[in-house]
Amino acid sequence: MRKKLNIKNRSVSNRKRREPFFKRHRRFFAFTASTLGLTALFITIIFGGFLLYTQVVSSPRLMLKTINVTGLERVDEDSLLKLADLRRGRNILAISASRTEAAIESNPYVKEARVVKVLPGTVNVRIVERRPVVLVNMDGLFIMDEGGVLFKRYATEDRLDIPVVTGLEGRKDKWKFTTGPALLKLVRVLEDAERFNLTNISEINADPVHGFSVVTLKEGIRLDLGSGDFVEKFEALEKIIAARGGKLGGIESVDLNNDRGVVVRFARSVNERGGTT
């Protein structure tokens, strides 16, 4: 006789026992717990850092007490410090050296600024100013520095007693590559000259065809120089003046750009007395 299979009992015995809920989702809970822990740690660090920052920036030990400024000649120190927002009592950590330098260099007379912070409360500022050499009349009156840069439109408060460059009206497009570099060469020669120094020049004229000519301040003599070889031309002029005993009286103009040599023109009164032309 066949045995009856107990199917009901077999199905019960083969069914897997279900694990508890937390055990089945332990990875999820572990991940959630670690995430919450890291978040709490991050918030604690941020909050602690904020508290530390507020204490540091309000610390009287880090307040700016000393400001040393060097290199100033024309620029007023108080106006420069105001422009840079450098003031005593400000927290030194809140001062950006690069931003302060940029603010100082926004003054047209400042060529370069260097700011160094020295903890706990000192800021050193070194200034390199632009040196005005001539006024350039070119679609307005501009100040040119020793590097040939037109850095500022002239204003009455500048109070500059330097030569004026004329003849450049409407020639602004030629300034950068032709007129500007040639003028800078002439200015540097005049700065090194003794008798015809830049301080003894009232006007520099730039002619597109004949080049440069200068007018002396005291004697009113016009010197025609052309567009180059300025050193050699002034040396030739010095020889002529030495031959006249170092005297400039009676000379109206000197053409140093003539293929025939140096041509000296005398005033009419000198010619009438038998002077040489």
Short mmCIF file of N, CA and C in Angstrom, two decimals, residues 45-177:
data_model
loop_
_atom_site.label_atom_id
_atom_site.label_comp_id
_atom_site.label_asym_id
_atom_site.label_seq_id
_atom_site.Cartn_x
_atom_site.Cartn_y
_atom_site.Cartn_z
N ILE A 45 31.82 71.60 12.54
CA ILE A 45 33.06 72.24 12.08
C ILE A 45 32.79 73.63 11.53
N ILE A 46 31.73 73.75 10.70
CA ILE A 46 31.39 75.05 10.12
C ILE A 46 31.03 76.05 11.20
N PHE A 47 30.22 75.63 12.12
CA PHE A 47 29.79 76.53 13.20
C PHE A 47 30.98 76.92 14.07
N GLY A 48 31.83 75.93 14.37
CA GLY A 48 33.02 76.23 15.18
C GLY A 48 33.96 77.17 14.45
N GLY A 49 34.12 76.94 13.13
CA GLY A 49 34.97 77.83 12.34
C GLY A 49 34.43 79.24 12.29
N PHE A 50 33.10 79.36 12.20
CA PHE A 50 32.49 80.69 12.18
C PHE A 50 32.71 81.41 13.50
N LEU A 51 32.56 80.68 14.60
CA LEU A 51 32.80 81.29 15.91
C LEU A 51 34.25 81.72 16.05
N LEU A 52 35.17 80.86 15.56
CA LEU A 52 36.59 81.20 15.63
C LEU A 52 36.90 82.42 14.77
N TYR A 53 36.29 82.49 13.58
CA TYR A 53 36.52 83.62 12.68
C TYR A 53 36.03 84.92 13.31
N THR A 54 34.84 84.90 13.89
CA THR A 54 34.30 86.12 14.50
C THR A 54 35.18 86.58 15.66
N GLN A 55 35.75 85.64 16.39
CA GLN A 55 36.63 86.01 17.49
C GLN A 55 37.94 86.60 16.98
N VAL A 56 38.45 86.02 15.87
CA VAL A 56 39.72 86.49 15.32
C VAL A 56 39.58 87.89 14.74
N VAL A 57 38.52 88.10 13.92
CA VAL A 57 38.38 89.40 13.26
C VAL A 57 38.02 90.51 14.23
N SER A 58 37.54 90.15 15.39
CA SER A 58 37.22 91.17 16.39
C SER A 58 38.29 91.29 17.47
N SER A 59 39.37 90.55 17.28
CA SER A 59 40.43 90.58 18.28
C SER A 59 41.18 91.90 18.23
N PRO A 60 41.34 92.58 19.34
CA PRO A 60 42.08 93.86 19.35
C PRO A 60 43.56 93.68 19.03
N ARG A 61 44.08 92.48 19.18
CA ARG A 61 45.50 92.25 18.89
C ARG A 61 45.78 92.30 17.39
N LEU A 62 44.75 92.08 16.55
CA LEU A 62 44.94 92.08 15.10
C LEU A 62 44.40 93.35 14.45
N MET A 63 44.18 94.38 15.24
CA MET A 63 43.75 95.65 14.68
C MET A 63 44.95 96.39 14.08
N LEU A 64 44.72 97.05 12.94
CA LEU A 64 45.78 97.80 12.27
C LEU A 64 46.17 99.01 13.11
N LYS A 65 47.44 99.06 13.46
CA LYS A 65 47.94 100.15 14.31
C LYS A 65 48.95 101.04 13.58
N THR A 66 49.76 100.45 12.70
CA THR A 66 50.84 101.20 12.05
C THR A 66 50.75 101.06 10.54
N ILE A 67 50.80 102.19 9.82
CA ILE A 67 50.81 102.20 8.36
C ILE A 67 52.04 102.99 7.90
N ASN A 68 52.95 102.31 7.23
CA ASN A 68 54.17 102.94 6.73
C ASN A 68 54.08 103.08 5.21
N VAL A 69 54.18 104.32 4.72
CA VAL A 69 54.10 104.59 3.28
C VAL A 69 55.40 105.23 2.84
N THR A 70 56.04 104.67 1.82
CA THR A 70 57.28 105.22 1.28
C THR A 70 57.15 105.44 -0.22
N GLY A 71 57.97 106.37 -0.74
CA GLY A 71 58.02 106.61 -2.18
C GLY A 71 57.13 107.74 -2.67
N LEU A 72 56.47 108.44 -1.76
CA LEU A 72 55.57 109.52 -2.17
C LEU A 72 56.33 110.81 -2.44
N GLU A 73 55.99 111.47 -3.54
CA GLU A 73 56.54 112.79 -3.86
C GLU A 73 55.41 113.77 -4.17
N ARG A 74 54.61 113.44 -5.18
CA ARG A 74 53.51 114.32 -5.55
C ARG A 74 52.19 113.92 -4.88
N VAL A 75 52.00 112.64 -4.70
CA VAL A 75 50.72 112.13 -4.21
C VAL A 75 50.59 112.39 -2.71
N ASP A 76 49.40 112.84 -2.31
CA ASP A 76 49.12 113.10 -0.90
C ASP A 76 48.84 111.78 -0.18
N GLU A 77 49.49 111.57 0.95
CA GLU A 77 49.37 110.30 1.66
C GLU A 77 47.96 110.07 2.19
N ASP A 78 47.34 111.08 2.77
CA ASP A 78 46.01 110.91 3.35
C ASP A 78 44.99 110.52 2.29
N SER A 79 45.04 111.18 1.14
CA SER A 79 44.08 110.86 0.07
C SER A 79 44.33 109.46 -0.48
N LEU A 80 45.60 109.04 -0.49
CA LEU A 80 45.93 107.70 -0.98
C LEU A 80 45.42 106.62 -0.03
N LEU A 81 45.59 106.84 1.28
CA LEU A 81 45.10 105.87 2.26
C LEU A 81 43.58 105.79 2.25
N LYS A 82 42.94 106.92 2.02
CA LYS A 82 41.48 106.92 1.92
C LYS A 82 41.03 106.14 0.69
N LEU A 83 41.74 106.32 -0.41
CA LEU A 83 41.42 105.60 -1.64
C LEU A 83 41.56 104.09 -1.45
N ALA A 84 42.57 103.68 -0.67
CA ALA A 84 42.83 102.26 -0.44
C ALA A 84 42.06 101.69 0.75
N ASP A 85 41.31 102.55 1.45
CA ASP A 85 40.56 102.14 2.64
C ASP A 85 41.49 101.53 3.69
N LEU A 86 42.66 102.14 3.84
CA LEU A 86 43.60 101.73 4.89
C LEU A 86 43.43 102.69 6.06
N ARG A 87 42.95 102.17 7.17
CA ARG A 87 42.72 103.02 8.34
C ARG A 87 43.06 102.24 9.60
N ARG A 88 43.54 102.95 10.57
CA ARG A 88 43.88 102.33 11.85
C ARG A 88 42.61 101.84 12.55
N GLY A 89 42.71 100.67 13.16
CA GLY A 89 41.55 100.08 13.82
C GLY A 89 40.88 99.00 12.99
N ARG A 90 41.21 98.93 11.71
CA ARG A 90 40.65 97.89 10.85
C ARG A 90 41.39 96.58 11.09
N ASN A 91 40.67 95.46 11.05
CA ASN A 91 41.31 94.17 11.26
C ASN A 91 42.25 93.87 10.10
N ILE A 92 43.48 93.50 10.41
CA ILE A 92 44.49 93.31 9.38
C ILE A 92 44.20 92.10 8.50
N LEU A 93 43.49 91.09 9.05
CA LEU A 93 43.17 89.91 8.25
C LEU A 93 42.10 90.21 7.20
N ALA A 94 41.34 91.28 7.41
CA ALA A 94 40.30 91.64 6.45
C ALA A 94 40.85 92.47 5.29
N ILE A 95 42.14 92.78 5.34
CA ILE A 95 42.77 93.59 4.30
C ILE A 95 43.38 92.68 3.25
N SER A 96 42.96 92.84 2.00
CA SER A 96 43.54 92.08 0.89
C SER A 96 44.67 92.90 0.27
N ALA A 97 45.87 92.35 0.26
CA ALA A 97 47.02 93.08 -0.28
C ALA A 97 46.83 93.38 -1.76
N SER A 98 46.34 92.42 -2.53
CA SER A 98 46.19 92.62 -3.98
C SER A 98 45.12 93.67 -4.28
N ARG A 99 44.01 93.62 -3.56
CA ARG A 99 42.95 94.61 -3.79
C ARG A 99 43.40 96.00 -3.36
N THR A 100 44.16 96.07 -2.29
CA THR A 100 44.66 97.37 -1.84
C THR A 100 45.64 97.95 -2.85
N GLU A 101 46.50 97.10 -3.41
CA GLU A 101 47.43 97.56 -4.45
C GLU A 101 46.68 98.08 -5.67
N ALA A 102 45.64 97.37 -6.08
CA ALA A 102 44.85 97.80 -7.24
C ALA A 102 44.17 99.13 -6.98
N ALA A 103 43.68 99.32 -5.75
CA ALA A 103 43.02 100.58 -5.40
C ALA A 103 44.01 101.74 -5.43
N ILE A 104 45.22 101.51 -4.91
CA ILE A 104 46.23 102.57 -4.90
C ILE A 104 46.67 102.91 -6.33
N GLU A 105 46.81 101.88 -7.17
CA GLU A 105 47.26 102.10 -8.54
C GLU A 105 46.19 102.74 -9.42
N SER A 106 44.97 102.87 -8.90
CA SER A 106 43.94 103.59 -9.65
C SER A 106 44.22 105.09 -9.66
N ASN A 107 45.10 105.56 -8.76
CA ASN A 107 45.57 106.94 -8.83
C ASN A 107 46.50 107.06 -10.03
N PRO A 108 46.23 107.96 -10.98
CA PRO A 108 47.03 108.00 -12.22
C PRO A 108 48.51 108.28 -12.00
N TYR A 109 48.86 108.94 -10.90
CA TYR A 109 50.27 109.24 -10.64
C TYR A 109 51.03 108.05 -10.06
N VAL A 110 50.33 107.00 -9.67
CA VAL A 110 50.98 105.83 -9.08
C VAL A 110 51.26 104.82 -10.18
N LYS A 111 52.52 104.53 -10.39
CA LYS A 111 52.92 103.56 -11.40
C LYS A 111 52.86 102.14 -10.86
N GLU A 112 53.25 101.98 -9.61
CA GLU A 112 53.26 100.64 -8.99
C GLU A 112 53.10 100.78 -7.49
N ALA A 113 52.37 99.84 -6.90
CA ALA A 113 52.18 99.81 -5.45
C ALA A 113 52.44 98.41 -4.93
N ARG A 114 53.11 98.32 -3.79
CA ARG A 114 53.36 97.04 -3.15
C ARG A 114 52.93 97.13 -1.70
N VAL A 115 52.02 96.23 -1.31
CA VAL A 115 51.47 96.22 0.05
C VAL A 115 51.89 94.93 0.75
N VAL A 116 52.48 95.08 1.93
CA VAL A 116 52.93 93.93 2.72
C VAL A 116 52.33 94.05 4.12
N LYS A 117 51.64 93.00 4.54
CA LYS A 117 51.06 92.96 5.88
C LYS A 117 52.03 92.27 6.84
N VAL A 118 52.25 92.88 7.98
CA VAL A 118 53.13 92.32 9.00
C VAL A 118 52.31 92.16 10.28
N LEU A 119 52.02 90.91 10.63
CA LEU A 119 51.24 90.66 11.84
C LEU A 119 52.02 91.05 13.09
N PRO A 120 51.34 91.56 14.11
CA PRO A 120 49.88 91.55 14.24
C PRO A 120 49.17 92.81 13.74
N GLY A 121 49.86 93.94 13.52
CA GLY A 121 49.11 95.16 13.22
C GLY A 121 49.82 96.20 12.40
N THR A 122 50.65 95.78 11.42
CA THR A 122 51.40 96.74 10.62
C THR A 122 51.20 96.46 9.13
N VAL A 123 51.05 97.52 8.35
CA VAL A 123 50.97 97.42 6.89
C VAL A 123 52.01 98.36 6.30
N ASN A 124 52.88 97.81 5.45
CA ASN A 124 53.89 98.61 4.75
C ASN A 124 53.48 98.79 3.29
N VAL A 125 53.50 100.03 2.84
CA VAL A 125 53.10 100.36 1.47
C VAL A 125 54.27 101.05 0.77
N ARG A 126 54.72 100.46 -0.34
CA ARG A 126 55.80 101.07 -1.12
C ARG A 126 55.22 101.55 -2.45
N ILE A 127 55.45 102.83 -2.75
CA ILE A 127 54.88 103.46 -3.94
C ILE A 127 55.99 103.82 -4.93
N VAL A 128 55.72 103.56 -6.21
CA VAL A 128 56.57 104.07 -7.29
C VAL A 128 55.70 105.02 -8.11
N GLU A 129 56.04 106.30 -8.07
CA GLU A 129 55.24 107.30 -8.78
C GLU A 129 55.71 107.47 -10.22
N ARG A 130 54.79 107.90 -11.05
CA ARG A 130 55.14 108.31 -12.41
C ARG A 130 55.78 109.70 -12.35
N ARG A 131 56.77 109.92 -13.19
CA ARG A 131 57.45 111.22 -13.21
C ARG A 131 57.05 111.96 -14.49
N PRO A 132 56.28 113.04 -14.37
CA PRO A 132 55.88 113.80 -15.56
C PRO A 132 57.10 114.45 -16.21
N VAL A 133 57.20 114.34 -17.55
CA VAL A 133 58.33 114.94 -18.25
C VAL A 133 57.89 116.01 -19.25
N VAL A 134 56.79 115.77 -19.96
CA VAL A 134 56.29 116.77 -20.91
C VAL A 134 54.76 116.72 -20.93
N LEU A 135 54.18 117.82 -21.42
CA LEU A 135 52.75 117.86 -21.70
C LEU A 135 52.57 117.69 -23.21
N VAL A 136 51.71 116.78 -23.61
CA VAL A 136 51.50 116.49 -25.03
C VAL A 136 50.13 117.02 -25.44
N ASN A 137 50.15 117.97 -26.38
CA ASN A 137 48.91 118.54 -26.90
C ASN A 137 48.46 117.71 -28.10
N MET A 138 47.56 116.75 -27.84
CA MET A 138 47.11 115.84 -28.89
C MET A 138 45.65 115.50 -28.63
N ASP A 139 44.75 116.23 -29.28
CA ASP A 139 43.32 116.08 -29.02
C ASP A 139 43.03 116.26 -27.54
N GLY A 140 43.67 117.23 -26.95
CA GLY A 140 43.62 117.48 -25.52
C GLY A 140 45.03 117.51 -24.98
N LEU A 141 45.18 118.05 -23.79
CA LEU A 141 46.51 118.18 -23.19
C LEU A 141 46.72 117.03 -22.20
N PHE A 142 47.72 116.17 -22.48
CA PHE A 142 47.97 115.00 -21.66
C PHE A 142 49.37 115.06 -21.05
N ILE A 143 49.52 114.39 -19.91
CA ILE A 143 50.81 114.32 -19.23
C ILE A 143 51.51 113.04 -19.65
N MET A 144 52.76 113.16 -20.09
CA MET A 144 53.56 111.99 -20.45
C MET A 144 54.60 111.73 -19.38
N ASP A 145 54.75 110.45 -18.98
CA ASP A 145 55.74 110.12 -17.97
C ASP A 145 57.07 109.73 -18.61
N GLU A 146 58.03 109.34 -17.76
CA GLU A 146 59.37 109.03 -18.24
C GLU A 146 59.42 107.79 -19.11
N GLY A 147 58.34 107.01 -19.12
CA GLY A 147 58.29 105.82 -19.96
C GLY A 147 57.54 106.03 -21.26
N GLY A 148 57.12 107.27 -21.52
CA GLY A 148 56.39 107.55 -22.75
C GLY A 148 54.90 107.27 -22.67
N VAL A 149 54.38 107.09 -21.46
CA VAL A 149 52.96 106.78 -21.27
C VAL A 149 52.18 108.07 -21.02
N LEU A 150 51.12 108.25 -21.80
CA LEU A 150 50.20 109.37 -21.55
C LEU A 150 49.22 108.91 -20.47
N PHE A 151 49.49 109.25 -19.23
CA PHE A 151 48.77 108.63 -18.13
C PHE A 151 47.63 109.47 -17.57
N LYS A 152 47.53 110.73 -17.98
CA LYS A 152 46.49 111.56 -17.38
C LYS A 152 46.25 112.80 -18.23
N ARG A 153 44.99 113.20 -18.31
CA ARG A 153 44.68 114.48 -18.95
C ARG A 153 45.05 115.60 -17.98
N TYR A 154 45.72 116.61 -18.49
CA TYR A 154 46.21 117.69 -17.63
C TYR A 154 45.06 118.51 -17.06
N ALA A 155 45.20 118.86 -15.78
CA ALA A 155 44.24 119.73 -15.10
C ALA A 155 45.02 120.81 -14.36
N THR A 156 44.35 121.91 -14.06
CA THR A 156 45.04 123.04 -13.42
C THR A 156 45.64 122.66 -12.07
N GLU A 157 45.00 121.72 -11.37
CA GLU A 157 45.52 121.34 -10.06
C GLU A 157 46.81 120.53 -10.15
N ASP A 158 47.18 120.08 -11.36
CA ASP A 158 48.45 119.35 -11.51
C ASP A 158 49.65 120.28 -11.33
N ARG A 159 49.51 121.53 -11.72
CA ARG A 159 50.55 122.55 -11.49
C ARG A 159 51.93 122.08 -11.95
N LEU A 160 52.03 121.79 -13.23
CA LEU A 160 53.28 121.30 -13.80
C LEU A 160 53.95 122.39 -14.63
N ASP A 161 55.24 122.56 -14.43
CA ASP A 161 56.03 123.51 -15.21
C ASP A 161 57.02 122.71 -16.05
N ILE A 162 56.52 122.11 -17.12
CA ILE A 162 57.32 121.25 -17.99
C ILE A 162 57.04 121.62 -19.44
N PRO A 163 57.91 121.23 -20.38
CA PRO A 163 57.71 121.60 -21.79
C PRO A 163 56.40 121.06 -22.36
N VAL A 164 55.90 121.78 -23.36
CA VAL A 164 54.68 121.38 -24.06
C VAL A 164 55.05 120.89 -25.45
N VAL A 165 54.51 119.73 -25.82
CA VAL A 165 54.74 119.16 -27.15
C VAL A 165 53.57 119.55 -28.04
N THR A 166 53.87 120.24 -29.15
CA THR A 166 52.84 120.69 -30.08
C THR A 166 53.02 119.99 -31.43
N GLY A 167 52.05 120.20 -32.31
CA GLY A 167 52.12 119.65 -33.66
C GLY A 167 51.54 118.26 -33.81
N LEU A 168 50.94 117.73 -32.75
CA LEU A 168 50.40 116.37 -32.80
C LEU A 168 48.88 116.34 -32.89
N GLU A 169 48.26 117.48 -33.08
CA GLU A 169 46.81 117.52 -33.17
C GLU A 169 46.33 116.68 -34.35
N GLY A 170 45.41 115.77 -34.08
CA GLY A 170 44.88 114.91 -35.13
C GLY A 170 45.80 113.77 -35.54
N ARG A 171 46.86 113.53 -34.79
CA ARG A 171 47.81 112.46 -35.14
C ARG A 171 47.90 111.40 -34.04
N LYS A 172 46.81 111.22 -33.33
CA LYS A 172 46.80 110.27 -32.22
C LYS A 172 47.03 108.84 -32.69
N ASP A 173 46.61 108.52 -33.92
CA ASP A 173 46.76 107.16 -34.43
C ASP A 173 48.22 106.79 -34.67
N LYS A 174 49.10 107.79 -34.82
CA LYS A 174 50.51 107.53 -35.08
C LYS A 174 51.36 107.60 -33.81
N TRP A 175 50.72 107.85 -32.68
CA TRP A 175 51.48 108.07 -31.45
C TRP A 175 52.23 106.82 -30.99
N LYS A 176 51.55 105.69 -30.92
CA LYS A 176 52.10 104.50 -30.28
C LYS A 176 53.33 103.96 -30.99
N PHE A 177 53.32 103.94 -32.32
CA PHE A 177 54.38 103.23 -33.05
C PHE A 177 55.43 104.16 -33.67
#
